[in-house]
């Protein structure tokens, strides 16, 4: 694949630091991106994903689906040469893990309940 066809991405973490940038083929899947994020996640962070399932990637305000490719995500400004696209990487443990490890707080009564 020609070098100019690759998409350059970086991943912004919760504290404003970045992972990357890295170059990807438009055929790379979101699941592949998540695996790279987990592998490259800084070891000194208090919050860290245990697996790719704990990572949500957000681009242009949308949570990206694992099966979509980089090319299908309609990256803004993706057609412009030499632009690094920033995606937000959010750690969100799966619901089953969250239920097992976190206390459940009772619903607060609102006025009129």
GROMACS .gro file of C-alpha atoms in nm:
model
  113
    1UNK     CA    1   0.000   0.000   0.000
    2UNK     CA    2   0.142   0.341  -0.091
    3UNK     CA    3   0.255   0.548   0.205
    4UNK     CA    4   0.019   0.834   0.112
    5UNK     CA    5  -0.286   0.604   0.149
    6UNK     CA    6  -0.216   0.541   0.518
    7UNK     CA    7  -0.419   0.726   0.782
    8UNK     CA    8  -0.229   0.877   1.074
    9UNK     CA    9  -0.408   0.846   1.410
   10UNK     CA   10  -0.331   0.934   1.769
   11UNK     CA   11  -0.534   0.844   2.075
   12UNK     CA   12  -0.611   1.104   2.343
   13UNK     CA   13  -0.636   0.969   2.699
   14UNK     CA   14  -0.847   1.093   2.991
   15UNK     CA   15  -0.566   1.312   3.127
   16UNK     CA   16  -0.492   1.485   2.795
   17UNK     CA   17  -0.185   1.278   2.709
   18UNK     CA   18  -0.162   1.096   2.375
   19UNK     CA   19  -0.068   0.756   2.244
   20UNK     CA   20   0.079   0.775   1.897
   21UNK     CA   21   0.058   0.890   1.626
   22UNK     CA   22   0.058   0.565   1.430
   23UNK     CA   23  -0.014   0.498   1.063
   24UNK     CA   24  -0.291   0.259   0.964
   25UNK     CA   25  -0.432   0.118   0.646
   26UNK     CA   26  -0.792   0.230   0.573
   27UNK     CA   27  -0.874  -0.145   0.594
   28UNK     CA   28  -0.764  -0.169   0.961
   29UNK     CA   29  -1.057  -0.238   1.193
   30UNK     CA   30  -1.153  -0.047   1.506
   31UNK     CA   31  -1.089  -0.371   1.699
   32UNK     CA   32  -0.727  -0.362   1.573
   33UNK     CA   33  -0.694  -0.001   1.688
   34UNK     CA   34  -0.821  -0.094   2.035
   35UNK     CA   35  -0.565  -0.374   2.062
   36UNK     CA   36  -0.289  -0.126   1.980
   37UNK     CA   37  -0.421   0.119   2.241
   38UNK     CA   38  -0.415  -0.151   2.511
   39UNK     CA   39  -0.060  -0.254   2.410
   40UNK     CA   40   0.070   0.103   2.407
   41UNK     CA   41  -0.119   0.228   2.717
   42UNK     CA   42   0.131   0.401   2.953
   43UNK     CA   43   0.211   0.182   3.254
   44UNK     CA   44   0.213   0.479   3.495
   45UNK     CA   45  -0.159   0.561   3.453
   46UNK     CA   46  -0.394   0.490   3.746
   47UNK     CA   47  -0.677   0.399   3.509
   48UNK     CA   48  -0.587   0.137   3.250
   49UNK     CA   49  -0.781  -0.107   3.031
   50UNK     CA   50  -0.738  -0.478   3.100
   51UNK     CA   51  -0.845  -0.573   2.748
   52UNK     CA   52  -0.960  -0.420   2.420
   53UNK     CA   53  -1.321  -0.472   2.536
   54UNK     CA   54  -1.260  -0.210   2.808
   55UNK     CA   55  -1.172   0.058   2.550
   56UNK     CA   56  -1.419   0.280   2.366
   57UNK     CA   57  -1.282   0.484   2.077
   58UNK     CA   58  -1.462   0.808   1.999
   59UNK     CA   59  -1.416   1.009   1.682
   60UNK     CA   60  -1.620   1.311   1.578
   61UNK     CA   61  -1.853   1.251   1.875
   62UNK     CA   62  -1.934   0.891   1.778
   63UNK     CA   63  -1.839   0.567   1.953
   64UNK     CA   64  -1.678   0.351   1.687
   65UNK     CA   65  -1.791  -0.008   1.630
   66UNK     CA   66  -1.530  -0.288   1.642
   67UNK     CA   67  -1.623  -0.425   1.300
   68UNK     CA   68  -1.589  -0.092   1.115
   69UNK     CA   69  -1.272  -0.011   0.927
   70UNK     CA   70  -1.078   0.311   0.952
   71UNK     CA   71  -1.195   0.392   0.601
   72UNK     CA   72  -1.562   0.336   0.693
   73UNK     CA   73  -1.550   0.565   0.994
   74UNK     CA   74  -1.566   0.875   0.772
   75UNK     CA   75  -1.286   1.045   0.955
   76UNK     CA   76  -1.318   1.421   0.934
   77UNK     CA   77  -1.039   1.573   0.726
   78UNK     CA   78  -0.928   1.224   0.628
   79UNK     CA   79  -0.886   1.330   0.266
   80UNK     CA   80  -0.633   1.601   0.348
   81UNK     CA   81  -0.267   1.501   0.324
   82UNK     CA   82  -0.052   1.469   0.638
   83UNK     CA   83  -0.326   1.532   0.891
   84UNK     CA   84  -0.309   1.344   1.222
   85UNK     CA   85  -0.659   1.246   1.335
   86UNK     CA   86  -0.719   1.241   1.710
   87UNK     CA   87  -0.952   0.983   1.860
   88UNK     CA   88  -1.048   0.977   2.226
   89UNK     CA   89  -0.972   0.652   2.408
   90UNK     CA   90  -1.204   0.598   2.705
   91UNK     CA   91  -1.168   0.315   2.955
   92UNK     CA   92  -1.505   0.166   3.036
   93UNK     CA   93  -1.505  -0.183   3.189
   94UNK     CA   94  -1.773  -0.413   3.058
   95UNK     CA   95  -2.104  -0.410   3.247
   96UNK     CA   96  -2.056  -0.760   3.393
   97UNK     CA   97  -1.718  -0.664   3.538
   98UNK     CA   98  -1.851  -0.333   3.666
   99UNK     CA   99  -2.140  -0.504   3.847
  100UNK     CA  100  -1.906  -0.749   4.015
  101UNK     CA  101  -1.657  -0.491   4.136
  102UNK     CA  102  -1.845  -0.175   4.219
  103UNK     CA  103  -2.114  -0.100   4.477
  104UNK     CA  104  -2.459  -0.022   4.351
  105UNK     CA  105  -2.606   0.293   4.495
  106UNK     CA  106  -2.981   0.323   4.548
  107UNK     CA  107  -3.166   0.560   4.320
  108UNK     CA  108  -3.202   0.903   4.471
  109UNK     CA  109  -3.559   1.015   4.520
  110UNK     CA  110  -3.652   1.315   4.314
  111UNK     CA  111  -3.923   1.564   4.389
  112UNK     CA  112  -4.257   1.412   4.299
  113UNK     CA  113  -4.147   1.048   4.341
   0.00000   0.00000   0.00000
